[in-house]
Coordinates of C-alpha atoms in Angstrom, one line a residue:
Chain A
M1 CA 8.4 -13.2 -29.3
N2 CA 11.2 -13.2 -31.7
K3 CA 13.6 -15.9 -30.6
T4 CA 16.5 -14.6 -32.6
E5 CA 16.4 -11.4 -30.8
A6 CA 18.7 -11.8 -27.8
S7 CA 17.4 -8.7 -25.9
V8 CA 14.0 -9.2 -23.9
T9 CA 12.2 -6.4 -21.9
I10 CA 10.6 -7.5 -18.9
A11 CA 8.4 -5.1 -16.9
L12 CA 8.3 -5.3 -13.1
A13 CA 4.7 -4.4 -12.1
A14 CA 3.2 -4.6 -8.4
I15 CA 1.2 -2.9 -6.0
P16 CA 3.1 -0.6 -3.7
N17 CA 4.8 -2.2 -0.7
S18 CA 5.2 -5.7 -2.3
G19 CA 9.0 -5.5 -2.1
K20 CA 9.3 -4.6 -5.7
T21 CA 12.6 -2.5 -5.2
T22 CA 14.2 -5.3 -3.3
L23 CA 13.6 -7.9 -6.0
F24 CA 14.5 -5.4 -8.8
N25 CA 18.0 -4.8 -6.7
R26 CA 18.3 -8.6 -6.3
L27 CA 17.8 -9.4 -10.0
T28 CA 19.9 -6.6 -11.3
G29 CA 22.5 -6.0 -8.9
S30 CA 24.6 -3.0 -10.1
G31 CA 23.4 -2.8 -13.6
Q32 CA 21.0 -0.2 -13.0
A33 CA 20.2 3.2 -14.7
T34 CA 17.8 5.7 -13.4
G35 CA 15.8 8.6 -15.2
N36 CA 12.6 10.0 -15.3
W37 CA 9.2 8.9 -17.0
P38 CA 8.6 11.5 -19.8
G39 CA 6.7 14.4 -18.5
V40 CA 6.4 13.5 -15.0
S41 CA 8.6 13.7 -11.9
I42 CA 8.4 10.0 -11.4
E43 CA 11.5 7.9 -11.3
Q44 CA 12.1 5.4 -14.0
K45 CA 14.5 2.7 -13.2
S46 CA 15.8 0.0 -15.4
G47 CA 18.4 -2.6 -15.1
S48 CA 20.0 -5.4 -16.9
F49 CA 21.1 -9.0 -16.2
V50 CA 21.8 -11.9 -18.3
L51 CA 19.6 -15.0 -18.5
G52 CA 21.1 -18.1 -20.4
E53 CA 21.7 -16.5 -24.0
Y54 CA 19.3 -13.6 -23.4
S55 CA 20.1 -10.1 -22.3
I56 CA 17.3 -9.0 -20.1
N57 CA 16.3 -5.2 -19.8
L58 CA 14.1 -5.1 -16.5
I59 CA 12.0 -2.0 -16.1
D60 CA 10.8 -1.0 -12.7
L61 CA 7.3 0.3 -13.0
P62 CA 6.0 2.7 -10.2
G63 CA 3.7 0.8 -7.8
A64 CA 0.1 0.8 -9.0
Y65 CA -3.1 -0.7 -7.7
A66 CA -4.7 -1.0 -11.2
L67 CA -4.3 -0.2 -14.7
S68 CA -7.2 2.1 -14.7
P69 CA -5.4 5.2 -13.3
V70 CA -6.1 7.4 -10.3
T71 CA -2.6 8.5 -9.2
E72 CA 0.1 9.9 -11.4
E73 CA 2.1 6.5 -10.9
E74 CA -0.8 4.5 -12.2
R75 CA -1.1 6.8 -15.1
V76 CA 2.5 6.1 -16.1
V77 CA 2.0 2.4 -15.8
R78 CA -1.1 2.3 -17.7
N79 CA 0.5 4.5 -20.6
Y80 CA 3.5 2.2 -20.5
F81 CA 1.4 -0.9 -21.0
L82 CA -0.6 0.6 -23.7
Q83 CA 2.0 2.3 -25.8
S84 CA 5.0 -0.1 -25.4
P85 CA 3.9 -3.4 -24.0
P86 CA 6.8 -5.3 -22.6
D87 CA 7.8 -8.9 -23.9
I88 CA 7.0 -10.2 -20.5
I89 CA 5.3 -9.0 -17.3
L90 CA 6.8 -9.9 -14.0
N91 CA 4.3 -9.3 -11.2
I92 CA 4.8 -9.6 -7.5
L93 CA 2.3 -10.6 -4.8
D94 CA 2.7 -10.3 -1.1
A95 CA 2.6 -13.8 0.3
R96 CA 1.1 -12.3 3.7
N97 CA -1.8 -11.0 1.8
L98 CA -2.5 -12.4 -1.7
Y99 CA -5.8 -10.8 -1.9
R100 CA -4.7 -7.3 -1.9
G101 CA -2.4 -7.8 -5.0
L102 CA -4.6 -10.1 -6.9
G103 CA -6.7 -7.2 -8.3
L104 CA -3.9 -6.0 -10.4
T105 CA -2.4 -9.4 -11.0
L106 CA -5.9 -10.4 -12.6
Q107 CA -6.1 -7.3 -14.7
M108 CA -2.6 -7.9 -16.1
A109 CA -3.2 -11.7 -16.6
L110 CA -6.1 -10.5 -19.0
S111 CA -3.5 -8.4 -21.0
G112 CA -2.5 -11.4 -23.2
L113 CA 1.2 -10.8 -22.6
P114 CA 3.2 -13.5 -21.0
M115 CA 3.4 -13.3 -17.3
V116 CA 5.3 -14.7 -14.4
V117 CA 4.1 -14.2 -10.9
A118 CA 6.6 -14.1 -7.9
V119 CA 5.0 -14.5 -4.5
N120 CA 7.4 -12.6 -2.3
M121 CA 8.2 -12.5 1.4
I122 CA 7.4 -16.1 1.7
D123 CA 9.6 -16.4 4.6
E124 CA 7.6 -13.9 6.6
A125 CA 4.4 -15.6 5.7
R126 CA 5.8 -18.9 6.8
R127 CA 6.6 -17.4 10.1
Q128 CA 3.2 -16.3 10.5
G129 CA 2.0 -19.8 9.8
I130 CA 0.4 -19.2 6.4
S131 CA 0.8 -21.9 3.9
F132 CA -0.5 -22.2 0.3
D133 CA -0.9 -24.2 -2.7
L134 CA 0.5 -22.2 -5.5
K135 CA -0.1 -24.8 -8.1
V136 CA -3.8 -23.7 -7.9
L137 CA -3.0 -20.1 -8.4
S138 CA -0.7 -21.0 -11.3
Q139 CA -3.4 -23.1 -12.9
H140 CA -6.3 -20.6 -12.5
M141 CA -4.2 -17.6 -13.9
G142 CA -2.5 -19.8 -16.6
V143 CA 1.0 -18.5 -15.7
P144 CA 4.0 -19.7 -13.8
V145 CA 4.0 -18.9 -10.1
T146 CA 7.2 -18.9 -8.0
E147 CA 7.5 -18.4 -4.3
L148 CA 10.4 -16.5 -3.1
S149 CA 12.0 -14.0 -0.7
A150 CA 13.8 -11.1 -2.4
R151 CA 15.1 -10.1 0.8
T152 CA 16.9 -13.6 1.6
G153 CA 17.4 -14.5 -2.1
E154 CA 15.3 -17.6 -1.5
G155 CA 13.7 -18.7 -4.6
I156 CA 15.4 -16.4 -7.1
P157 CA 16.9 -19.3 -9.0
D158 CA 13.5 -20.7 -9.6
L159 CA 12.2 -17.3 -10.7
K160 CA 15.0 -17.0 -13.2
Q161 CA 14.4 -20.5 -14.6
N162 CA 10.6 -19.7 -14.9
L163 CA 11.4 -16.6 -16.8
Y164 CA 13.9 -18.4 -18.9
K165 CA 11.2 -20.9 -19.8
V166 CA 8.6 -18.3 -20.8
I167 CA 11.2 -16.6 -23.1
K168 CA 12.6 -19.6 -24.7
Y169 CA 9.3 -21.5 -25.2
P170 CA 6.6 -18.8 -25.3
E171 CA 3.2 -20.5 -25.5
K172 CA -0.1 -18.8 -25.7
T173 CA -1.9 -19.3 -22.5
R174 CA -5.5 -18.9 -22.0
N175 CA -6.5 -15.8 -20.1
P176 CA -8.4 -16.2 -16.9
H177 CA -12.0 -15.5 -17.0
I178 CA -13.5 -12.9 -14.5
S179 CA -17.2 -12.9 -14.5
C180 CA -18.9 -9.5 -14.3
P181 CA -22.5 -8.4 -14.4
P182 CA -24.1 -9.5 -17.6
L183 CA -24.4 -6.0 -18.8
L184 CA -20.8 -5.4 -18.4
E185 CA -19.9 -8.7 -20.1
K186 CA -22.1 -7.7 -23.1
A187 CA -20.3 -4.2 -23.3
F188 CA -17.1 -5.7 -23.2
S189 CA -17.8 -8.4 -25.9
E190 CA -19.4 -5.7 -28.3
I191 CA -16.4 -3.4 -28.0
T192 CA -14.1 -6.3 -28.3
E193 CA -15.8 -7.1 -31.6
A194 CA -15.6 -3.5 -32.8
I195 CA -11.7 -3.5 -32.0
N196 CA -11.3 -6.9 -33.8
Q197 CA -12.9 -5.3 -36.9
S198 CA -10.8 -2.2 -36.8
G199 CA -7.9 -4.2 -37.8
I200 CA -5.7 -2.9 -35.0
D201 CA -2.1 -4.4 -34.8
T202 CA -1.3 -5.0 -31.2
R203 CA 0.1 -7.7 -28.9
L204 CA -2.5 -7.1 -26.3
D205 CA -5.7 -8.9 -26.0
H206 CA -8.7 -7.1 -27.6
T207 CA -10.9 -7.7 -24.6
F208 CA -8.1 -6.2 -22.5
L209 CA -8.2 -3.1 -24.6
A210 CA -12.1 -3.0 -24.3
M211 CA -11.8 -3.0 -20.5
R212 CA -9.0 -0.2 -20.5
L213 CA -11.3 1.9 -22.8
M214 CA -14.3 1.4 -20.4
E215 CA -12.5 2.2 -17.2
E216 CA -11.3 5.6 -18.4
D217 CA -13.0 8.9 -17.9
D218 CA -13.1 9.8 -21.7
P219 CA -13.3 6.5 -23.5
E220 CA -14.5 8.0 -26.7
Q221 CA -11.3 10.1 -27.1
R222 CA -9.1 7.2 -26.5
A223 CA -10.6 5.0 -29.1
N224 CA -8.4 5.4 -32.2
D225 CA -11.1 4.1 -34.6
D226 CA -14.4 5.6 -35.4
K227 CA -16.6 2.5 -35.1
V228 CA -15.0 1.6 -31.8
A229 CA -15.5 5.2 -30.6
V230 CA -19.2 4.9 -31.5
V231 CA -19.8 1.6 -29.8
T232 CA -18.0 2.7 -26.7
R233 CA -20.0 5.9 -26.3
Q234 CA -23.2 4.0 -26.7
W235 CA -22.2 1.5 -23.9
Y236 CA -20.6 4.2 -21.9
R237 CA -23.7 6.1 -21.4
R238 CA -25.9 3.0 -21.0
L239 CA -23.6 1.6 -18.2
K240 CA -23.5 4.9 -16.4
Q241 CA -27.3 4.8 -16.2
S242 CA -27.8 1.4 -15.3
L243 CA -24.9 0.5 -13.0
R244 CA -25.3 1.6 -9.2
T245 CA -21.6 2.5 -9.1
S246 CA -19.1 4.1 -11.5
I247 CA -17.8 1.7 -14.2
P248 CA -14.2 1.3 -12.7
V249 CA -15.7 0.6 -9.2
A250 CA -18.0 -2.0 -10.9
C251 CA -14.9 -3.6 -12.7
A252 CA -12.9 -3.6 -9.6
N253 CA -15.6 -5.4 -7.9
C254 CA -15.5 -8.1 -10.5
R255 CA -11.9 -8.4 -10.2
F256 CA -11.9 -8.7 -6.3
N257 CA -14.7 -11.2 -6.2
A258 CA -12.4 -13.3 -8.3
A259 CA -9.5 -12.5 -6.1
R260 CA -11.3 -13.5 -3.0
G261 CA -12.3 -16.8 -4.3
L262 CA -8.8 -17.4 -5.7
A263 CA -7.2 -16.4 -2.4
M264 CA -9.5 -18.8 -0.6
E265 CA -8.6 -21.7 -2.8
V266 CA -4.9 -21.0 -2.7
L267 CA -4.7 -20.6 1.1
H268 CA -4.2 -23.9 2.9
D269 CA -4.0 -22.7 6.4
Q270 CA -5.3 -19.5 7.8
P271 CA -2.5 -18.3 10.1
A272 CA -2.8 -20.3 13.1
F273 CA -1.4 -17.6 15.2
E274 CA -1.6 -14.0 13.9
D275 CA 1.5 -11.9 14.0
Q276 CA 1.1 -11.2 17.8
L277 CA 4.5 -9.6 18.0
T278 CA 3.8 -6.9 15.5
K279 CA 0.3 -6.4 17.0
Q280 CA 1.8 -5.9 20.5
L281 CA 4.5 -3.6 19.2
D282 CA 2.0 -1.6 17.3
R283 CA 0.0 -1.3 20.6
I284 CA 2.9 0.5 22.1
F285 CA 4.4 2.4 19.1
L286 CA 1.0 3.8 17.9
H287 CA -0.5 4.2 21.3
R288 CA -2.8 7.1 21.7
F289 CA -0.8 8.9 24.4
F290 CA 2.7 7.3 24.1
G291 CA 2.9 7.0 20.4
L292 CA 3.9 10.5 19.8
P293 CA 6.4 10.8 22.7
I294 CA 8.0 7.5 21.4
F295 CA 8.2 9.0 18.0
F296 CA 10.2 12.2 19.2
L297 CA 12.4 10.1 21.4
L298 CA 13.3 7.9 18.4
M299 CA 14.0 11.0 16.3
F300 CA 16.0 12.6 18.9
L301 CA 18.1 9.3 19.3
L302 CA 18.5 9.3 15.4
F303 CA 20.0 12.8 15.4
Q304 CA 22.0 12.3 18.5
G305 CA 23.5 9.1 17.0
V306 CA 24.2 10.8 13.8
Y307 CA 25.7 14.0 15.1
G308 CA 27.1 12.3 18.4
L309 CA 29.2 9.8 16.3
G310 CA 29.3 11.9 13.2
A311 CA 30.8 15.2 14.6
P312 CA 34.0 13.8 16.1
L313 CA 34.6 12.0 12.9
Q314 CA 34.1 15.1 10.9
E315 CA 36.4 16.8 13.1
L316 CA 38.9 14.2 12.7
L317 CA 38.8 14.1 9.1
S318 CA 39.1 18.0 8.6
T319 CA 42.0 18.3 11.0
G320 CA 43.7 15.4 9.1
F321 CA 43.1 17.2 5.8
D322 CA 44.5 20.4 7.3
R323 CA 47.6 19.0 8.6
V324 CA 48.4 17.0 5.5
G325 CA 47.6 20.2 3.6
T326 CA 50.1 22.3 5.6
W327 CA 52.6 19.7 5.5
L328 CA 52.5 19.5 1.7
A329 CA 52.5 23.2 1.3
S330 CA 55.7 23.4 3.4
Q331 CA 57.7 21.0 1.1
A332 CA 60.7 22.7 -0.6
L333 CA 59.4 21.5 -4.1
V334 CA 56.0 23.0 -3.6
I335 CA 57.2 26.3 -2.4
S336 CA 59.4 26.7 -5.5
W337 CA 56.0 26.7 -7.6
P338 CA 54.4 29.8 -8.6
V339 CA 52.2 31.5 -6.0
W340 CA 49.0 31.1 -8.3
L341 CA 49.5 27.4 -8.5
Q342 CA 50.0 26.9 -4.9
S343 CA 47.0 28.9 -4.0
F344 CA 44.9 27.0 -6.6
L345 CA 46.1 23.7 -5.3
F346 CA 45.8 24.3 -1.4
D347 CA 43.3 27.1 -1.1
G348 CA 40.9 25.8 -3.8
L349 CA 41.3 22.1 -4.6
W350 CA 42.5 20.7 -1.4
Q351 CA 40.1 22.8 0.8
G352 CA 37.3 21.9 -1.4
I353 CA 38.0 18.1 -1.2
S354 CA 38.4 18.4 2.6
V355 CA 35.0 20.2 3.1
V356 CA 33.1 17.6 1.0
T357 CA 34.9 14.5 2.6
S358 CA 34.3 15.7 6.0
F359 CA 30.4 15.7 5.5
F360 CA 30.7 12.1 4.5
P361 CA 30.6 10.6 8.0
I362 CA 27.4 12.3 8.9
I363 CA 25.7 11.5 5.6
A364 CA 26.8 7.8 5.9
L365 CA 25.7 7.6 9.5
F366 CA 22.2 9.2 8.6
F367 CA 21.6 6.7 5.8
F368 CA 22.7 4.0 8.0
F369 CA 20.3 4.9 10.9
M370 CA 17.6 5.5 8.3
S371 CA 17.8 2.1 7.0
L372 CA 17.7 0.6 10.3
I373 CA 14.3 2.4 10.9
E374 CA 13.1 1.6 7.5
D375 CA 13.8 -2.1 7.7
S376 CA 12.0 -2.4 11.1
G377 CA 8.8 -1.1 9.6
Y378 CA 8.7 1.9 11.8
M379 CA 8.7 4.3 8.8
A380 CA 5.3 3.4 7.9
R381 CA 4.1 3.7 11.5
A382 CA 5.9 7.2 11.8
A383 CA 4.0 8.1 8.5
F384 CA 0.7 7.0 10.3
L385 CA 1.6 9.1 13.4
M386 CA 2.6 12.2 11.3
D387 CA -0.3 11.9 8.7
R388 CA -2.5 14.5 10.4
L389 CA 0.3 17.2 10.6
M390 CA 1.5 16.7 7.1
H391 CA -2.1 16.6 5.7
W392 CA -2.6 20.0 7.4
L393 CA 0.5 21.2 5.2
G394 CA -1.2 19.7 2.1
L395 CA 1.1 16.8 2.1
D396 CA 0.6 13.1 3.2
G397 CA 2.2 11.3 6.0
K398 CA 4.9 9.8 4.0
A399 CA 6.2 13.2 3.1
F400 CA 7.6 13.4 6.6
I401 CA 10.3 10.9 5.8
T402 CA 11.4 13.2 2.8
I403 CA 11.7 16.0 5.2
L404 CA 13.6 13.9 7.6
L405 CA 16.0 12.8 4.7
G406 CA 16.6 16.5 4.1
Y407 CA 18.2 16.7 7.4
G408 CA 20.9 14.3 6.2
C409 CA 21.4 15.8 3.0
N410 CA 19.2 17.8 0.7
V411 CA 20.0 15.9 -2.5
P412 CA 18.4 12.5 -1.5
A413 CA 15.4 14.4 -0.1
V414 CA 14.9 16.2 -3.4
Q415 CA 15.6 13.0 -5.3
Q416 CA 13.2 11.1 -3.3
P417 CA 11.3 9.3 -6.0
G418 CA 7.9 9.0 -4.1
P419 CA 6.0 7.1 -1.5
D420 CA 6.2 3.8 -3.4
S421 CA 9.7 3.1 -2.5
W422 CA 9.0 2.8 1.2
D423 CA 7.8 -0.6 2.1
I424 CA 5.4 -1.0 5.0
C425 CA 6.1 -4.0 7.4
Chain B
M1 CA -34.7 -3.3 8.5
T2 CA -31.1 -2.5 7.9
T3 CA -29.9 0.9 8.2
T4 CA -27.6 2.3 5.9
Q5 CA -26.1 5.6 6.6
H6 CA -22.9 7.6 6.9
M7 CA -21.0 6.6 9.9
P8 CA -20.9 9.5 12.4
V9 CA -17.5 10.4 13.8
S10 CA -18.5 9.3 17.1
A11 CA -18.9 5.8 15.9
L12 CA -15.4 5.5 14.7
Q13 CA -13.8 4.0 17.6
P14 CA -11.4 1.2 17.9
Q15 CA -13.2 -2.2 17.8
S16 CA -16.0 -0.5 15.8
E17 CA -17.1 -2.4 12.6
C18 CA -19.4 -1.5 9.8
I19 CA -20.3 -3.0 6.3
I20 CA -19.8 -0.8 3.5
R21 CA -22.8 -0.2 1.3
S22 CA -21.6 2.4 -1.0
L23 CA -18.2 4.2 -1.3
G24 CA -19.4 7.7 -1.5
S25 CA -20.1 10.2 -4.1
D26 CA -16.5 11.3 -5.1
D27 CA -15.7 9.0 -7.9
K28 CA -12.0 9.3 -7.7
T29 CA -11.8 8.4 -4.1
A30 CA -14.3 5.6 -4.7
Q31 CA -12.2 4.3 -7.3
R32 CA -9.0 4.5 -5.4
L33 CA -10.7 2.5 -2.5
A34 CA -12.1 0.0 -5.0
Q35 CA -8.7 -0.6 -6.5
M36 CA -7.4 -1.4 -3.2
G37 CA -10.0 -4.1 -2.5
I38 CA -12.3 -1.9 -0.3
L39 CA -15.7 -2.5 -1.9
P40 CA -19.4 -2.3 -1.1
G41 CA -19.9 -5.4 1.1
T42 CA -16.6 -5.1 2.8
H43 CA -16.6 -5.4 6.6
L44 CA -14.4 -2.6 7.9
H45 CA -12.9 -3.1 11.2
I46 CA -11.5 0.2 13.0
I47 CA -8.2 -0.8 14.5
R48 CA -7.0 2.5 15.8
I49 CA -7.1 6.2 15.5
A50 CA -3.8 8.1 15.1
P51 CA -2.7 10.1 18.2
L52 CA -3.4 13.5 16.3
G53 CA -6.8 12.2 15.1
D54 CA -8.2 12.2 11.6
T55 CA -6.0 9.2 10.2
I56 CA -7.7 5.9 11.0
E57 CA -6.2 2.4 10.7
V58 CA -8.7 -0.2 9.3
T59 CA -8.7 -3.7 8.3
G60 CA -10.9 -5.5 5.6
D61 CA -12.2 -8.9 5.4
Q62 CA -9.2 -10.3 4.1
G63 CA -7.0 -9.0 6.7
Q64 CA -5.5 -6.3 4.6
S65 CA -4.9 -3.2 6.6
F66 CA -5.2 0.4 5.5
A67 CA -4.9 3.9 6.8
L68 CA -7.9 6.0 5.7
R69 CA -8.8 9.8 6.6
Q70 CA -11.7 10.4 8.5
Q71 CA -13.3 12.3 5.6
E72 CA -13.0 9.1 3.3
I73 CA -14.8 7.0 5.8
A74 CA -17.4 9.6 6.5
A75 CA -18.2 10.0 2.8
M76 CA -19.1 6.1 2.5
T77 CA -22.5 4.9 3.6
C78 CA -22.3 2.0 6.0
E79 CA -24.3 -0.4 7.8
P80 CA -23.2 -0.2 11.3
V81 CA -22.4 -3.6 13.0
A82 CA -20.5 -2.6 16.2
M83 CA -20.1 0.9 17.7
P84 CA -19.6 2.6 21.2
L85 CA -22.6 2.8 23.4
D86 CA -22.5 6.5 23.3
S87 CA -22.9 6.7 19.5
E88 CA -26.0 8.3 18.0
L89 CA -26.4 5.0 16.0
V90 CA -27.6 3.2 19.3
K91 CA -31.4 3.1 19.3
V92 CA -33.6 3.2 22.4
G93 CA -35.4 0.0 22.9
Q94 CA -33.1 -2.0 21.0
T95 CA -31.0 -4.9 22.4
Y96 CA -27.3 -5.2 21.6
R97 CA -24.4 -7.5 22.4
I98 CA -21.4 -6.2 24.3
R99 CA -18.4 -6.8 22.0
A100 CA -15.6 -5.4 24.0
L101 CA -14.6 -3.1 26.8
T102 CA -11.9 -0.9 25.6
G103 CA -10.9 0.8 28.9
G104 CA -8.3 -0.2 31.4
K105 CA -8.4 -2.9 33.9
T106 CA -10.1 -0.9 36.7
F107 CA -12.8 0.2 34.3
R108 CA -13.4 -3.4 33.2
Q109 CA -13.6 -4.6 36.9
R110 CA -16.0 -1.8 37.8
M111 CA -18.3 -2.6 34.9
E112 CA -18.1 -6.4 35.6
R113 CA -19.5 -5.7 38.9
S114 CA -22.6 -4.4 37.3
G115 CA -22.8 -7.5 35.0
I116 CA -21.5 -5.6 32.2
K117 CA -19.0 -7.7 30.3
E118 CA -18.2 -9.1 26.9
K119 CA -21.0 -11.2 25.2
K120 CA -23.7 -10.1 27.5
L121 CA -26.9 -8.5 26.2
L122 CA -27.9 -4.9 26.8
Q123 CA -31.2 -3.2 26.3
I124 CA -31.1 0.5 25.7
K125 CA -33.6 2.4 27.9
R126 CA -32.3 6.0 27.3
T127 CA -29.7 7.8 25.2
G128 CA -29.1 11.4 24.4
N129 CA -26.9 13.9 26.4
K130 CA -28.0 12.4 29.8
P131 CA -26.2 9.5 31.1
V132 CA -27.1 6.4 29.0
L133 CA -29.5 4.0 30.9
V134 CA -29.2 0.4 29.9
C135 CA -30.8 -2.9 31.2
Q136 CA -28.5 -5.9 31.6
V137 CA -30.9 -8.5 30.1
D138 CA -29.5 -11.5 31.9
L139 CA -29.7 -10.0 35.4
N140 CA -32.8 -7.8 34.4
K141 CA -30.9 -5.0 36.0
Q142 CA -30.8 -1.4 35.0
V143 CA -27.4 0.4 35.0
E144 CA -26.9 4.1 34.4
L145 CA -23.6 4.9 32.6
G146 CA -21.8 8.2 32.2
R147 CA -20.9 9.5 28.6
G148 CA -17.3 8.6 29.3
E149 CA -18.1 5.2 30.3
A150 CA -20.5 4.6 27.6
K151 CA -17.8 5.4 25.0
K152 CA -15.6 2.7 26.1
I153 CA -18.1 0.1 25.7
I154 CA -18.4 -1.3 22.2
I155 CA -21.7 -3.0 21.3
E156 CA -22.6 -5.0 18.3
R157 CA -26.1 -5.5 16.8
I158 CA -27.6 -8.8 17.2
S159 CA -28.6 -10.5 13.9
N160 CA -31.5 -9.3 12.3
E161 CA -34.1 -11.7 13.7
Q162 CA -35.6 -9.1 15.7
N163 CA -35.4 -6.2 13.3

């Protein structure tokens, strides 16, 4: 990294539901800009904040489970990493379940880019009686690890300090080693050799590039060097024949074997008591017979709350606007104005503002209640309850949330960036 | 002898468990599952079925929970570990251990009167569409169970020593 350059790009990458958006908001505050990733309707969010003498451009990548893409979101993340590698990766793990996110973390640790890991939701994990030794994690991966809670803000200064250190004193860390079946290892090393010889200019680790190639459906076309393409083709055919699973599954197997061992070493105490409260609540809210009636009751209450409280406010606002409008229109000064101007001001402008403003209470209340439901974790449960119905419509359970949003206002429903922004639990 | 097979729908009941042996023939689905850490060798515990069916909550070895669709589980090949007594996976002549009774309190009490409670061994005498006939091993007592009752009794294979 060039030290004289004051602007640093950090990419925030994590699996869905790890509190990515919360951390993003926590770090950037109001300095955000949204757009779309080129060619797809997936929201691209970036924000900025200042860290010592550096100005940081933080890019919020869509939630992805791996860099070998299955979903559109993962394709966006893969392309981003390969085409415009960030200066630093900021990865998030869910403290309540390290294993789940470690697959992606290990994959990114192999990229050769500097990385900082944030173990999020530490407060929740503590409450569940989980404790761990994050030094072990840090040593194994060769990257700094910070425990934090994006929700409460705990540990954020530590994270900033770690990021600062990585920017200020970049040092080449060794990549973690993930052991794979011998045949895969051999494939990777030969392709890496070919990439080395191709003289490619990249900040990405060559073994990482070899892995990315082999985990694609069309590795040959992706190789931008003839020799690499030849070696890749040979190995791709050979592996397809001799592996019992597809190559991406075999690779995922290697990663998660490592992740399992790592999680075991890092975890001190298995939760002494599991999250009994959540379990009990799930038993009621997802009950075979009561689950749906409870769901409909809650939705009924939501709409009652929104319209019951919102409608009188709306009434109040619109009568207020009417009165003020009539009063203004009756002023001597105003009456002396030409009729077209009066009409423009009162029938046009004033009326317009009045109509739009009177919707405000309903929309605000709707979002308030939605955020209550979301924070409680019921949203994910509702998606589970509704999945069958939505699946029948060709959507998935989470789409129901979008439909619900549409009742408040069509704009956010259409804007709805995708399932990734809804945190489970 | 270990049996690896597709999990029939009847075996997908809360408290059932199986070990995944392969993720199924659809490469994209397999890759998706693998990336979430659901891999061959993973023990899948069925937690609950959504009220409308089809969507199933499962947890893996590492305590991570997922919602999977029935077809995704049905496409995998698995080694059943625990299943309801009425499932077609249950073999006549085999002995199983009772893992859980999923019914209500009255049901449990009624079953306990015949010695059917958690951790007890059952030998299967008859399956099929007729009532299931089992022998409570400790008491050496034969018990006939209706299909509805059998469905609520989750049994597990005892380790392979006798297979």
